[in-house]
PDB file of C-alpha atoms and ligand atoms in Angstrom:
ATOM      1  CA  MET O   1     -35.588  24.055 -31.951  1.00 53.00           C
ATOM      2  CA  VAL O   2     -36.643  20.389 -31.836  1.00 55.00           C
ATOM      3  CA  THR O   3     -36.103  19.137 -28.299  1.00 61.00           C
ATOM      4  CA  MET O   4     -35.174  15.541 -27.536  1.00 70.00           C
ATOM      5  CA  ALA O   5     -37.653  14.459 -24.869  1.00 79.00           C
ATOM      6  CA  ALA O   6     -36.747  12.392 -21.801  1.00 80.00           C
ATOM      7  CA  PRO O   7     -37.317   8.708 -22.601  1.00 75.00           C
ATOM      8  CA  ASP O   8     -40.271   6.729 -21.319  1.00 71.00           C
ATOM      9  CA  ARG O   9     -39.270   5.442 -17.879  1.00 68.00           C
ATOM     10  CA  SER O  10     -41.721   2.536 -17.768  1.00 58.00           C
ATOM     11  CA  THR O  11     -38.930   0.213 -18.910  1.00 54.00           C
ATOM     12  CA  LYS O  12     -37.191  -2.198 -16.531  1.00 66.00           C
ATOM     13  CA  PRO O  13     -34.216  -0.892 -14.499  1.00 73.00           C
ATOM     14  CA  GLN O  14     -30.872  -1.159 -16.296  1.00 82.00           C
ATOM     15  CA  HIS O  15     -29.033  -2.561 -13.304  1.00 91.00           C
ATOM     16  CA  ARG O  16     -30.094  -4.879 -10.467  1.00 95.00           C
ATOM     17  CA  PHE O  17     -29.278  -4.176  -6.818  1.00 97.00           C
ATOM     18  CA  ASP O  18     -30.799  -7.256  -5.180  1.00 97.00           C
ATOM     19  CA  ASP O  19     -29.600  -7.829  -1.586  1.00 95.00           C
ATOM     20  CA  ARG O  20     -27.845  -4.450  -1.558  1.00 98.00           C
ATOM     21  CA  VAL O  21     -28.497  -1.816   1.074  1.00 98.00           C
ATOM     22  CA  ALA O  22     -28.551   1.823  -0.015  1.00 98.00           C
ATOM     23  CA  LEU O  23     -28.665   5.051   1.975  1.00 99.00           C
ATOM     24  CA  VAL O  24     -29.831   8.179   0.111  1.00 99.00           C
ATOM     25  CA  THR O  25     -29.625  11.557   1.857  1.00 99.00           C
ATOM     26  CA  GLY O  26     -32.110  14.189   0.764  1.00 98.00           C
ATOM     27  CA  GLY O  27     -34.037  11.166  -0.456  1.00 98.00           C
ATOM     28  CA  ALA O  28     -37.511  12.659  -0.052  1.00 98.00           C
ATOM     29  CA  SER O  29     -37.509  15.023  -3.026  1.00 98.00           C
ATOM     30  CA  GLY O  30     -36.185  15.659  -6.537  1.00 98.00           C
ATOM     31  CA  ILE O  31     -33.016  13.806  -7.552  1.00 98.00           C
ATOM     32  CA  GLY O  32     -32.827  11.947  -4.227  1.00 98.00           C
ATOM     33  CA  ALA O  33     -36.414  10.679  -4.503  1.00 98.00           C
ATOM     34  CA  ALA O  34     -35.862   9.537  -8.094  1.00 98.00           C
ATOM     35  CA  THR O  35     -32.706   7.704  -6.964  1.00 98.00           C
ATOM     36  CA  CYS O  36     -34.597   5.992  -4.130  1.00 98.00           C
ATOM     37  CA  GLU O  37     -37.288   4.893  -6.583  1.00 98.00           C
ATOM     38  CA  LEU O  38     -34.828   3.583  -9.121  1.00 98.00           C
ATOM     39  CA  LEU O  39     -32.690   1.677  -6.602  1.00 98.00           C
ATOM     40  CA  ALA O  40     -35.703   0.269  -4.742  1.00 98.00           C
ATOM     41  CA  HIS O  41     -37.414  -0.939  -7.913  1.00 97.00           C
ATOM     42  CA  ALA O  42     -34.103  -2.516  -8.925  1.00 97.00           C
ATOM     43  CA  GLY O  43     -34.060  -4.663  -5.785  1.00 98.00           C
ATOM     44  CA  ALA O  44     -32.155  -2.589  -3.215  1.00 98.00           C
ATOM     45  CA  GLN O  45     -33.240  -2.099   0.395  1.00 98.00           C
ATOM     46  CA  VAL O  46     -33.361   1.711   0.416  1.00 98.00           C
ATOM     47  CA  TRP O  47     -33.080   4.042   3.401  1.00 98.00           C
ATOM     48  CA  VAL O  48     -34.748   7.335   2.524  1.00 99.00           C
ATOM     49  CA  ALA O  49     -32.941   9.771   4.843  1.00 99.00           C
ATOM     50  CA  ASP O  50     -34.184  13.343   4.911  1.00 98.00           C
ATOM     51  CA  PHE O  51     -34.672  16.436   7.000  1.00 97.00           C
ATOM     52  CA  ASP O  52     -38.301  16.307   5.846  1.00 98.00           C
ATOM     53  CA  LEU O  53     -39.449  13.101   7.568  1.00 98.00           C
ATOM     54  CA  ALA O  54     -43.083  13.381   6.453  1.00 98.00           C
ATOM     55  CA  SER O  55     -42.108  13.368   2.764  1.00 98.00           C
ATOM     56  CA  ALA O  56     -39.553  10.602   3.344  1.00 98.00           C
ATOM     57  CA  LEU O  57     -42.234   8.477   5.033  1.00 98.00           C
ATOM     58  CA  ALA O  58     -44.677   9.128   2.182  1.00 98.00           C
ATOM     59  CA  LEU O  59     -42.112   8.001  -0.397  1.00 98.00           C
ATOM     60  CA  ALA O  60     -41.077   4.904   1.585  1.00 98.00           C
ATOM     61  CA  ASP O  61     -44.749   3.924   2.039  1.00 98.00           C
ATOM     62  CA  ARG O  62     -45.355   4.341  -1.694  1.00 98.00           C
ATOM     63  CA  LEU O  63     -42.339   2.178  -2.544  1.00 98.00           C
ATOM     64  CA  VAL O  64     -43.333  -0.547  -0.074  1.00 98.00           C
ATOM     65  CA  ALA O  65     -46.903  -0.504  -1.416  1.00 98.00           C
ATOM     66  CA  ALA O  66     -45.423  -1.120  -4.879  1.00 98.00           C
ATOM     67  CA  GLY O  67     -43.563  -4.197  -3.585  1.00 98.00           C
ATOM     68  CA  ALA O  68     -40.133  -2.594  -3.085  1.00 98.00           C
ATOM     69  CA  GLN O  69     -38.088  -2.424   0.123  1.00 98.00           C
ATOM     70  CA  ALA O  70     -37.689   1.016   1.672  1.00 98.00           C
ATOM     71  CA  GLN O  71     -37.777   2.808   4.952  1.00 98.00           C
ATOM     72  CA  ALA O  72     -37.694   6.428   5.996  1.00 98.00           C
ATOM     73  CA  ILE O  73     -35.439   7.944   8.606  1.00 98.00           C
ATOM     74  CA  ALA O  74     -35.065  11.527   9.848  1.00 98.00           C
ATOM     75  CA  LEU O  75     -31.659  13.019   9.169  1.00 98.00           C
ATOM     76  CA  ASP O  76     -30.063  16.431   9.243  1.00 98.00           C
ATOM     77  CA  VAL O  77     -26.751  15.944   7.439  1.00 98.00           C
ATOM     78  CA  THR O  78     -25.254  18.987   9.176  1.00 98.00           C
ATOM     79  CA  ASP O  79     -25.240  17.059  12.481  1.00 98.00           C
ATOM     80  CA  PRO O  80     -22.359  14.533  12.494  1.00 98.00           C
ATOM     81  CA  GLN O  81     -23.853  12.568  15.393  1.00 98.00           C
ATOM     82  CA  GLN O  82     -27.183  12.152  13.584  1.00 98.00           C
ATOM     83  CA  VAL O  83     -25.351  10.975  10.482  1.00 98.00           C
ATOM     84  CA  LYS O  84     -23.386   8.421  12.537  1.00 98.00           C
ATOM     85  CA  ASN O  85     -26.598   7.230  14.209  1.00 98.00           C
ATOM     86  CA  VAL O  86     -28.345   6.700  10.868  1.00 98.00           C
ATOM     87  CA  VAL O  87     -25.399   4.772   9.414  1.00 98.00           C
ATOM     88  CA  GLN O  88     -25.184   2.701  12.613  1.00 98.00           C
ATOM     89  CA  ALA O  89     -28.944   2.012  12.526  1.00 98.00           C
ATOM     90  CA  CYS O  90     -28.599   0.839   8.957  1.00 98.00           C
ATOM     91  CA  TRP O  91     -25.604  -1.330   9.859  1.00 97.00           C
ATOM     92  CA  GLN O  92     -27.317  -2.836  12.893  1.00 97.00           C
ATOM     93  CA  ARG O  93     -30.369  -3.759  10.824  1.00 97.00           C
ATOM     94  CA  HIS O  94     -28.631  -5.254   7.788  1.00 97.00           C
ATOM     95  CA  ALA O  95     -24.967  -5.750   8.780  1.00 97.00           C
ATOM     96  CA  ARG O  96     -24.028  -4.072   5.521  1.00 97.00           C
ATOM     97  CA  LEU O  97     -24.044  -0.776   3.640  1.00 98.00           C
ATOM     98  CA  ASP O  98     -23.360  -1.225  -0.067  1.00 98.00           C
ATOM     99  CA  ILE O  99     -24.412   2.099  -1.556  1.00 98.00           C
ATOM    100  CA  ALA O 100     -24.469   5.659  -0.248  1.00 99.00           C
ATOM    101  CA  VAL O 101     -25.762   8.610  -2.234  1.00 99.00           C
ATOM    102  CA  ASN O 102     -24.839  11.882  -0.539  1.00 99.00           C
ATOM    103  CA  ASN O 103     -27.375  14.059  -2.260  1.00 98.00           C
ATOM    104  CA  ALA O 104     -28.871  16.463   0.325  1.00 98.00           C
ATOM    105  CA  GLY O 105     -28.190  20.016  -0.743  1.00 98.00           C
ATOM    106  CA  ILE O 106     -29.580  23.515  -0.638  1.00 96.00           C
ATOM    107  CA  SER O 107     -29.337  26.524  -2.902  1.00 93.00           C
ATOM    108  CA  GLN O 108     -28.398  30.101  -2.077  1.00 91.00           C
ATOM    109  CA  SER O 109     -30.237  33.265  -2.947  1.00 88.00           C
ATOM    110  CA  VAL O 110     -28.926  34.831  -6.156  1.00 85.00           C
ATOM    111  CA  ASN O 111     -26.688  37.658  -4.999  1.00 90.00           C
ATOM    112  CA  GLY O 112     -23.493  39.453  -5.865  1.00 95.00           C
ATOM    113  CA  LEU O 113     -20.528  38.295  -3.810  1.00 95.00           C
ATOM    114  CA  LEU O 114     -20.384  41.560  -1.863  1.00 96.00           C
ATOM    115  CA  GLN O 115     -24.091  41.419  -1.092  1.00 96.00           C
ATOM    116  CA  THR O 116     -24.082  37.811   0.085  1.00 95.00           C
ATOM    117  CA  PRO O 117     -24.666  37.652   3.841  1.00 95.00           C
ATOM    118  CA  ARG O 118     -22.285  35.588   5.971  1.00 95.00           C
ATOM    119  CA  SER O 119     -25.211  33.441   7.112  1.00 96.00           C
ATOM    120  CA  GLN O 120     -25.503  32.103   3.538  1.00 96.00           C
ATOM    121  CA  TRP O 121     -21.910  30.927   3.725  1.00 97.00           C
ATOM    122  CA  SER O 122     -22.491  28.877   6.858  1.00 97.00           C
ATOM    123  CA  ASP O 123     -25.917  27.604   5.776  1.00 98.00           C
ATOM    124  CA  VAL O 124     -24.869  26.468   2.298  1.00 98.00           C
ATOM    125  CA  MET O 125     -21.453  25.139   3.308  1.00 98.00           C
ATOM    126  CA  GLY O 126     -23.052  23.421   6.304  1.00 98.00           C
ATOM    127  CA  VAL O 127     -25.390  21.303   4.183  1.00 98.00           C
ATOM    128  CA  ASN O 128     -23.596  21.008   0.821  1.00 98.00           C
ATOM    129  CA  LEU O 129     -20.023  20.531   2.012  1.00 98.00           C
ATOM    130  CA  GLU O 130     -19.966  19.626   5.713  1.00 98.00           C
ATOM    131  CA  GLY O 131     -23.006  17.420   5.126  1.00 98.00           C
ATOM    132  CA  VAL O 132     -21.122  15.405   2.518  1.00 99.00           C
ATOM    133  CA  TRP O 133     -18.058  15.339   4.775  1.00 98.00           C
ATOM    134  CA  ASN O 134     -20.132  14.059   7.729  1.00 99.00           C
ATOM    135  CA  CYS O 135     -21.665  11.369   5.527  1.00 99.00           C
ATOM    136  CA  LEU O 136     -18.347  10.275   4.029  1.00 99.00           C
ATOM    137  CA  GLN O 137     -16.782   9.903   7.464  1.00 98.00           C
ATOM    138  CA  ALA O 138     -19.650   7.794   8.810  1.00 98.00           C
ATOM    139  CA  GLU O 139     -20.121   5.692   5.657  1.00 98.00           C
ATOM    140  CA  LEU O 140     -16.460   5.000   5.009  1.00 98.00           C
ATOM    141  CA  ALA O 141     -15.990   3.981   8.656  1.00 98.00           C
ATOM    142  CA  VAL O 142     -18.306   1.002   8.097  1.00 98.00           C
ATOM    143  CA  MET O 143     -17.457   0.328   4.448  1.00 98.00           C
ATOM    144  CA  ALA O 144     -13.691   0.221   5.018  1.00 98.00           C
ATOM    145  CA  PRO O 145     -13.665  -2.834   7.333  1.00 98.00           C
ATOM    146  CA  ALA O 146     -16.128  -4.543   4.951  1.00 97.00           C
ATOM    147  CA  ARG O 147     -13.786  -3.699   2.062  1.00 98.00           C
ATOM    148  CA  SER O 148     -16.642  -2.934  -0.280  1.00 98.00           C
ATOM    149  CA  GLY O 149     -19.024  -0.138  -1.201  1.00 98.00           C
ATOM    150  CA  ALA O 150     -19.939   2.502  -3.737  1.00 98.00           C
ATOM    151  CA  ILE O 151     -20.528   6.142  -2.847  1.00 99.00           C
ATOM    152  CA  VAL O 152     -21.870   8.885  -5.094  1.00 99.00           C
ATOM    153  CA  ASN O 153     -21.703  12.506  -3.975  1.00 99.00           C
ATOM    154  CA  VAL O 154     -24.079  14.864  -5.741  1.00 99.00           C
ATOM    155  CA  SER O 155     -22.126  17.910  -6.857  1.00 98.00           C
ATOM    156  CA  SER O 156     -23.274  20.074  -9.772  1.00 98.00           C
ATOM    157  CA  ARG O 157     -22.174  21.598 -13.038  1.00 97.00           C
ATOM    158  CA  ALA O 158     -21.384  24.445 -10.637  1.00 97.00           C
ATOM    159  CA  GLY O 159     -18.797  22.083  -9.158  1.00 98.00           C
ATOM    160  CA  LEU O 160     -16.804  22.295 -12.373  1.00 98.00           C
ATOM    161  CA  VAL O 161     -17.156  25.871 -13.633  1.00 97.00           C
ATOM    162  CA  GLY O 162     -17.746  29.235 -12.033  1.00 97.00           C
ATOM    163  CA  HIS O 163     -21.215  30.765 -11.815  1.00 94.00           C
ATOM    164  CA  PRO O 164     -21.585  34.465 -11.006  1.00 93.00           C
ATOM    165  CA  GLN O 165     -24.153  35.475  -8.361  1.00 94.00           C
ATOM    166  CA  VAL O 166     -24.039  32.063  -6.661  1.00 95.00           C
ATOM    167  CA  ALA O 167     -20.417  32.009  -5.506  1.00 97.00           C
ATOM    168  CA  VAL O 168     -21.052  30.219  -2.224  1.00 97.00           C
ATOM    169  CA  TYR O 169     -23.097  27.421  -3.819  1.00 97.00           C
ATOM    170  CA  THR O 170     -20.458  27.124  -6.552  1.00 98.00           C
ATOM    171  CA  ALA O 171     -17.634  26.945  -4.006  1.00 98.00           C
ATOM    172  CA  SER O 172     -19.485  24.277  -2.017  1.00 98.00           C
ATOM    173  CA  LYS O 173     -19.970  22.117  -5.108  1.00 98.00           C
ATOM    174  CA  HIS O 174     -16.333  22.526  -6.251  1.00 98.00           C
ATOM    175  CA  ALA O 175     -15.293  21.380  -2.779  1.00 98.00           C
ATOM    176  CA  VAL O 176     -17.496  18.290  -3.079  1.00 99.00           C
ATOM    177  CA  VAL O 177     -15.544  17.332  -6.216  1.00 99.00           C
ATOM    178  CA  GLY O 178     -12.261  17.758  -4.315  1.00 98.00           C
ATOM    179  CA  LEU O 179     -13.533  15.639  -1.429  1.00 98.00           C
ATOM    180  CA  THR O 180     -14.743  12.993  -3.864  1.00 99.00           C
ATOM    181  CA  ARG O 181     -11.425  12.688  -5.678  1.00 98.00           C
ATOM    182  CA  SER O 182      -9.413  12.589  -2.440  1.00 98.00           C
ATOM    183  CA  ALA O 183     -11.669   9.996  -0.820  1.00 98.00           C
ATOM    184  CA  ALA O 184     -11.630   7.965  -4.048  1.00 99.00           C
ATOM    185  CA  LEU O 185      -7.820   7.789  -4.050  1.00 98.00           C
ATOM    186  CA  GLU O 186      -7.660   6.807  -0.403  1.00 98.00           C
ATOM    187  CA  PHE O 187     -10.376   4.156  -0.435  1.00 98.00           C
ATOM    188  CA  ALA O 188     -10.126   2.554  -3.887  1.00 98.00           C
ATOM    189  CA  PRO O 189      -7.348   0.232  -2.623  1.00 98.00           C
ATOM    190  CA  LEU O 190      -9.881  -0.981   0.000  1.00 98.00           C
ATOM    191  CA  GLY O 191     -12.454  -1.860  -2.671  1.00 98.00           C
ATOM    192  CA  ILE O 192     -14.646   1.224  -2.211  1.00 98.00           C
ATOM    193  CA  ARG O 193     -15.471   3.396  -5.207  1.00 99.00           C
ATOM    194  CA  VAL O 194     -16.229   7.071  -4.563  1.00 99.00           C
ATOM    195  CA  ASN O 195     -17.518   9.205  -7.435  1.00 99.00           C
ATOM    196  CA  ALA O 196     -19.517  12.381  -7.988  1.00 99.00           C
ATOM    197  CA  VAL O 197     -22.284  13.298 -10.368  1.00 98.00           C
ATOM    198  CA  CYS O 198     -22.506  16.881 -11.649  1.00 98.00           C
ATOM    199  CA  PRO O 199     -26.018  17.607 -12.919  1.00 98.00           C
ATOM    200  CA  GLY O 200     -26.944  20.600 -15.028  1.00 97.00           C
ATOM    201  CA  LEU O 201     -30.449  22.022 -14.775  1.00 97.00           C
ATOM    202  CA  VAL O 202     -32.889  19.461 -13.327  1.00 97.00           C
ATOM    203  CA  ARG O 203     -36.613  20.007 -12.948  1.00 97.00           C
ATOM    204  CA  THR O 204     -36.967  19.538  -9.172  1.00 96.00           C
ATOM    205  CA  PRO O 205     -38.642  21.485  -6.352  1.00 92.00           C
ATOM    206  CA  PHE O 206     -35.166  22.975  -5.666  1.00 89.00           C
ATOM    207  CA  VAL O 207     -35.097  24.576  -9.120  1.00 93.00           C
ATOM    208  CA  GLU O 208     -38.792  25.392  -9.196  1.00 91.00           C
ATOM    209  CA  ARG O 209     -38.317  27.358  -5.965  1.00 88.00           C
ATOM    210  CA  LYS O 210     -35.262  29.133  -7.364  1.00 86.00           C
ATOM    211  CA  LEU O 211     -36.473  29.994 -10.865  1.00 90.00           C
ATOM    212  CA  GLY O 212     -40.242  30.220 -10.427  1.00 90.00           C
ATOM    213  CA  GLU O 213     -41.921  31.423 -13.602  1.00 91.00           C
ATOM    214  CA  ARG O 214     -38.566  31.741 -15.407  1.00 93.00           C
ATOM    215  CA  LEU O 215     -38.062  27.951 -15.400  1.00 94.00           C
ATOM    216  CA  GLU O 216     -39.498  27.316 -18.897  1.00 93.00           C
ATOM    217  CA  GLU O 217     -37.520  30.103 -20.523  1.00 95.00           C
ATOM    218  CA  VAL O 218     -34.281  29.165 -18.741  1.00 95.00           C
ATOM    219  CA  SER O 219     -34.780  25.473 -19.605  1.00 95.00           C
ATOM    220  CA  ARG O 220     -35.107  26.228 -23.327  1.00 95.00           C
ATOM    221  CA  SER O 221     -31.736  27.974 -23.440  1.00 94.00           C
ATOM    222  CA  ALA O 222     -29.934  25.852 -20.829  1.00 94.00           C
ATOM    223  CA  ASN O 223     -28.334  23.379 -23.224  1.00 96.00           C
ATOM    224  CA  PRO O 224     -28.539  22.000 -26.785  1.00 96.00           C
ATOM    225  CA  LEU O 225     -31.385  19.653 -25.790  1.00 96.00           C
ATOM    226  CA  GLY O 226     -33.451  22.727 -24.961  1.00 96.00           C
ATOM    227  CA  ARG O 227     -34.906  21.352 -21.747  1.00 97.00           C
ATOM    228  CA  ALA O 228     -34.172  20.705 -18.081  1.00 97.00           C
ATOM    229  CA  ALA O 229     -33.398  17.111 -17.073  1.00 98.00           C
ATOM    230  CA  ASP O 230     -36.008  14.890 -15.537  1.00 97.00           C
ATOM    231  CA  PRO O 231     -34.757  13.873 -12.034  1.00 98.00           C
ATOM    232  CA  MET O 232     -34.831  10.255 -13.186  1.00 97.00           C
ATOM    233  CA  GLU O 233     -32.210  11.029 -15.846  1.00 98.00           C
ATOM    234  CA  ILE O 234     -29.801  12.005 -13.062  1.00 98.00           C
ATOM    235  CA  ALA O 235     -30.865   9.025 -10.933  1.00 98.00           C
ATOM    236  CA  GLU O 236     -29.936   6.729 -13.854  1.00 98.00           C
ATOM    237  CA  SER O 237     -26.386   8.125 -13.838  1.00 98.00           C
ATOM    238  CA  ILE O 238     -26.148   7.751 -10.069  1.00 98.00           C
ATOM    239  CA  ALA O 239     -27.426   4.174 -10.249  1.00 98.00           C
ATOM    240  CA  TRP O 240     -24.900   3.345 -12.963  1.00 98.00           C
ATOM    241  CA  LEU O 241     -22.044   4.751 -10.865  1.00 98.00           C
ATOM    242  CA  CYS O 242     -23.257   2.594  -7.936  1.00 98.00           C
ATOM    243  CA  SER O 243     -23.588  -0.533 -10.066  1.00 98.00           C
ATOM    244  CA  ASP O 244     -21.087  -3.248 -10.877  1.00 97.00           C
ATOM    245  CA  ALA O 245     -21.216  -1.968 -14.475  1.00 97.00           C
ATOM    246  CA  ALA O 246     -19.073   0.943 -13.241  1.00 98.00           C
ATOM    247  CA  SER O 247     -16.567  -1.300 -11.440  1.00 98.00           C
ATOM    248  CA  TYR O 248     -13.597   0.502 -13.045  1.00 98.00           C
ATOM    249  CA  VAL O 249     -14.959   4.025 -12.509  1.00 98.00           C
ATOM    250  CA  VAL O 250     -13.213   5.743  -9.600  1.00 98.00           C
ATOM    251  CA  GLY O 251     -12.965   9.399  -8.593  1.00 98.00           C
ATOM    252  CA  VAL O 252     -14.848  10.853 -11.544  1.00 98.00           C
ATOM    253  CA  ALA O 253     -17.014  13.973 -11.506  1.00 98.00           C
ATOM    254  CA  LEU O 254     -19.563  12.811 -14.074  1.00 98.00           C
ATOM    255  CA  LEU O 255     -21.107  15.749 -15.900  1.00 98.00           C
ATOM    256  CA  VAL O 256     -24.785  15.149 -16.785  1.00 98.00           C
ATOM    257  CA  ASP O 257     -25.893  18.473 -18.210  1.00 98.00           C
ATOM    258  CA  GLY O 258     -27.536  17.845 -21.581  1.00 97.00           C
ATOM    259  CA  GLY O 259     -24.425  19.114 -23.358  1.00 97.00           C
ATOM    260  CA  ALA O 260     -24.383  22.590 -21.825  1.00 96.00           C
ATOM    261  CA  LEU O 261     -20.635  22.568 -21.191  1.00 95.00           C
ATOM    262  CA  ALA O 262     -19.679  20.677 -24.349  1.00 94.00           C
ATOM    263  CA  GLY O 263     -18.829  23.906 -26.113  1.00 81.00           C
ATOM    264  CA  GLY O 264     -16.990  25.290 -23.105  1.00 69.00           C
ATOM    265  CA  SER O 265     -19.705  27.849 -22.370  1.00 55.00           C
ATOM    266  CA  THR O 266     -22.016  27.824 -19.380  1.00 50.00           C
ATOM    267  CA  GLY O 267     -24.818  26.757 -21.668  1.00 43.00           C
ATOM    268  CA  LYS O 268     -26.325  30.130 -22.494  1.00 44.00           C
TER     269      LYS O 268
HETATM  270  P1  NAI X 301     -34.720  19.213  -3.663  1.00 86.68           P
HETATM  271  O1  NAI X 301     -34.823  20.484  -2.897  1.00 86.68           O
HETATM  272  O2  NAI X 301     -35.829  18.791  -4.545  1.00 86.68           O
HETATM  273  O3  NAI X 301     -34.375  18.017  -2.671  1.00 86.68           O
HETATM  274  C1  NAI X 301     -33.378  18.158  -1.688  1.00 86.68           C
HETATM  275  C2  NAI X 301     -33.744  17.300  -0.498  1.00 86.68           C
HETATM  276  O4  NAI X 301     -32.706  17.470   0.484  1.00 86.68           O
HETATM  277  C3  NAI X 301     -35.056  17.723   0.180  1.00 86.68           C
HETATM  278  O5  NAI X 301     -35.879  16.585   0.401  1.00 86.68           O
HETATM  279  C4  NAI X 301     -34.619  18.342   1.501  1.00 86.68           C
HETATM  280  O6  NAI X 301     -35.548  18.137   2.562  1.00 86.68           O
HETATM  281  C5  NAI X 301     -33.322  17.595   1.751  1.00 86.68           C
HETATM  282  N1  NAI X 301     -32.422  18.325   2.648  1.00 86.68           N
HETATM  283  C6  NAI X 301     -32.134  19.636   2.643  1.00 86.68           C
HETATM  284  N2  NAI X 301     -31.317  19.931   3.650  1.00 86.68           N
HETATM  285  C7  NAI X 301     -31.084  18.775   4.316  1.00 86.68           C
HETATM  286  C8  NAI X 301     -30.323  18.437   5.453  1.00 86.68           C
HETATM  287  N3  NAI X 301     -29.652  19.359   6.164  1.00 86.68           N
HETATM  288  N4  NAI X 301     -30.290  17.132   5.838  1.00 86.68           N
HETATM  289  C9  NAI X 301     -30.989  16.190   5.157  1.00 86.68           C
HETATM  290  N5  NAI X 301     -31.747  16.457   4.095  1.00 86.68           N
HETATM  291  C10 NAI X 301     -31.789  17.743   3.672  1.00 86.68           C
HETATM  292  O7  NAI X 301     -33.348  19.346  -4.499  1.00 86.68           O
HETATM  293  P2  NAI X 301     -32.749  18.614  -5.808  1.00 86.68           P
HETATM  294  O8  NAI X 301     -32.846  19.532  -6.948  1.00 86.68           O
HETATM  295  O9  NAI X 301     -33.254  17.242  -5.919  1.00 86.68           O
HETATM  296  O10 NAI X 301     -31.216  18.617  -5.383  1.00 86.68           O
HETATM  297  C11 NAI X 301     -30.544  17.473  -4.889  1.00 86.68           C
HETATM  298  C12 NAI X 301     -29.058  17.713  -5.037  1.00 86.68           C
HETATM  299  O11 NAI X 301     -28.752  17.947  -6.414  1.00 86.68           O
HETATM  300  C13 NAI X 301     -28.534  18.934  -4.275  1.00 86.68           C
HETATM  301  O12 NAI X 301     -27.287  18.609  -3.703  1.00 86.68           O
HETATM  302  C14 NAI X 301     -28.362  19.981  -5.361  1.00 86.68           C
HETATM  303  O13 NAI X 301     -27.361  20.913  -5.050  1.00 86.68           O
HETATM  304  C15 NAI X 301     -27.955  19.100  -6.531  1.00 86.68           C
HETATM  305  N6  NAI X 301     -28.173  19.703  -7.839  1.00 86.68           N
HETATM  306  C16 NAI X 301     -29.432  20.033  -8.265  1.00 86.68           C
HETATM  307  C17 NAI X 301     -29.590  20.590  -9.525  1.00 86.68           C
HETATM  308  C18 NAI X 301     -30.927  20.958 -10.070  1.00 86.68           C
HETATM  309  O14 NAI X 301     -30.968  21.612 -11.133  1.00 86.68           O
HETATM  310  N7  NAI X 301     -32.027  20.586  -9.428  1.00 86.68           N
HETATM  311  C19 NAI X 301     -28.437  20.856 -10.415  1.00 86.68           C
HETATM  312  C20 NAI X 301     -27.179  20.447  -9.853  1.00 86.68           C
HETATM  313  C21 NAI X 301     -27.058  19.884  -8.616  1.00 86.68           C
END
């Protein structure tokens, strides 16, 4: 099979975010890091919020050294008070929050439903679902009075179709789509757009940890492109959803999976 490679990313950003303030959770790695890079190089003031402060600091330093505006902040999205504090810190510094990307997420170990320990339920739901819920509550509380903002929740292809052996992860990502649509309906009249992005297989540390040596083989058969996405290809979709170019896009769960679901299969 001839695979269509990811395009050269040395080109200029598609959309500008000058004077905008963006908060990206799970911003230190993978899709979140690519989103921070893209938004920062397109003019946004980016808050790289992550559990892993050392990696967040390293990314923010790299962006600042390249002439962009970024800062790192420690955040565990499972703690509603921490989430509120980060949003408040952002608000106090800039008196605005234009963009929020609720991206932090974890995987589960591949297991039959009956073999899945209860701890996986609370761990995965705590980060993937309650984390997004905590972020939405804090972000919308400041965006609503300002009557403006764009939020993107990172769901997954597993937010749209079932996946055996990862039922808890799949349930968490379906719930993120439900939260997204409900929040979108409630807040669109206030000028705030809430959307979700649903990536297929993306080559990130998350997937490298999960698939290990099987990554190449799985990537080849994952979709008609025959490869995993580059994190920047997902970041581009997120940035578009956050941009004024998507001003009429509300409550969508945007599938970005290299065509895996186009035929109605799970891509195998
Ligand atoms: P990653 O593991 O490379 O990055 C996730 C980041 O989230 C890490 O920096 C980690 O420190 C941070 N994080 C984890 N728990 C946190 C918490 N409680 N509070 C704050 N930060 C926390 O993962 P990747 O692949 O970039 O995934 C990002 C999102 O994309 C996740 O929500 C994941 O479910 C979703 N996704 C990933 C796909 C893939 O193939 N890589 C496919 C579909 C969805």
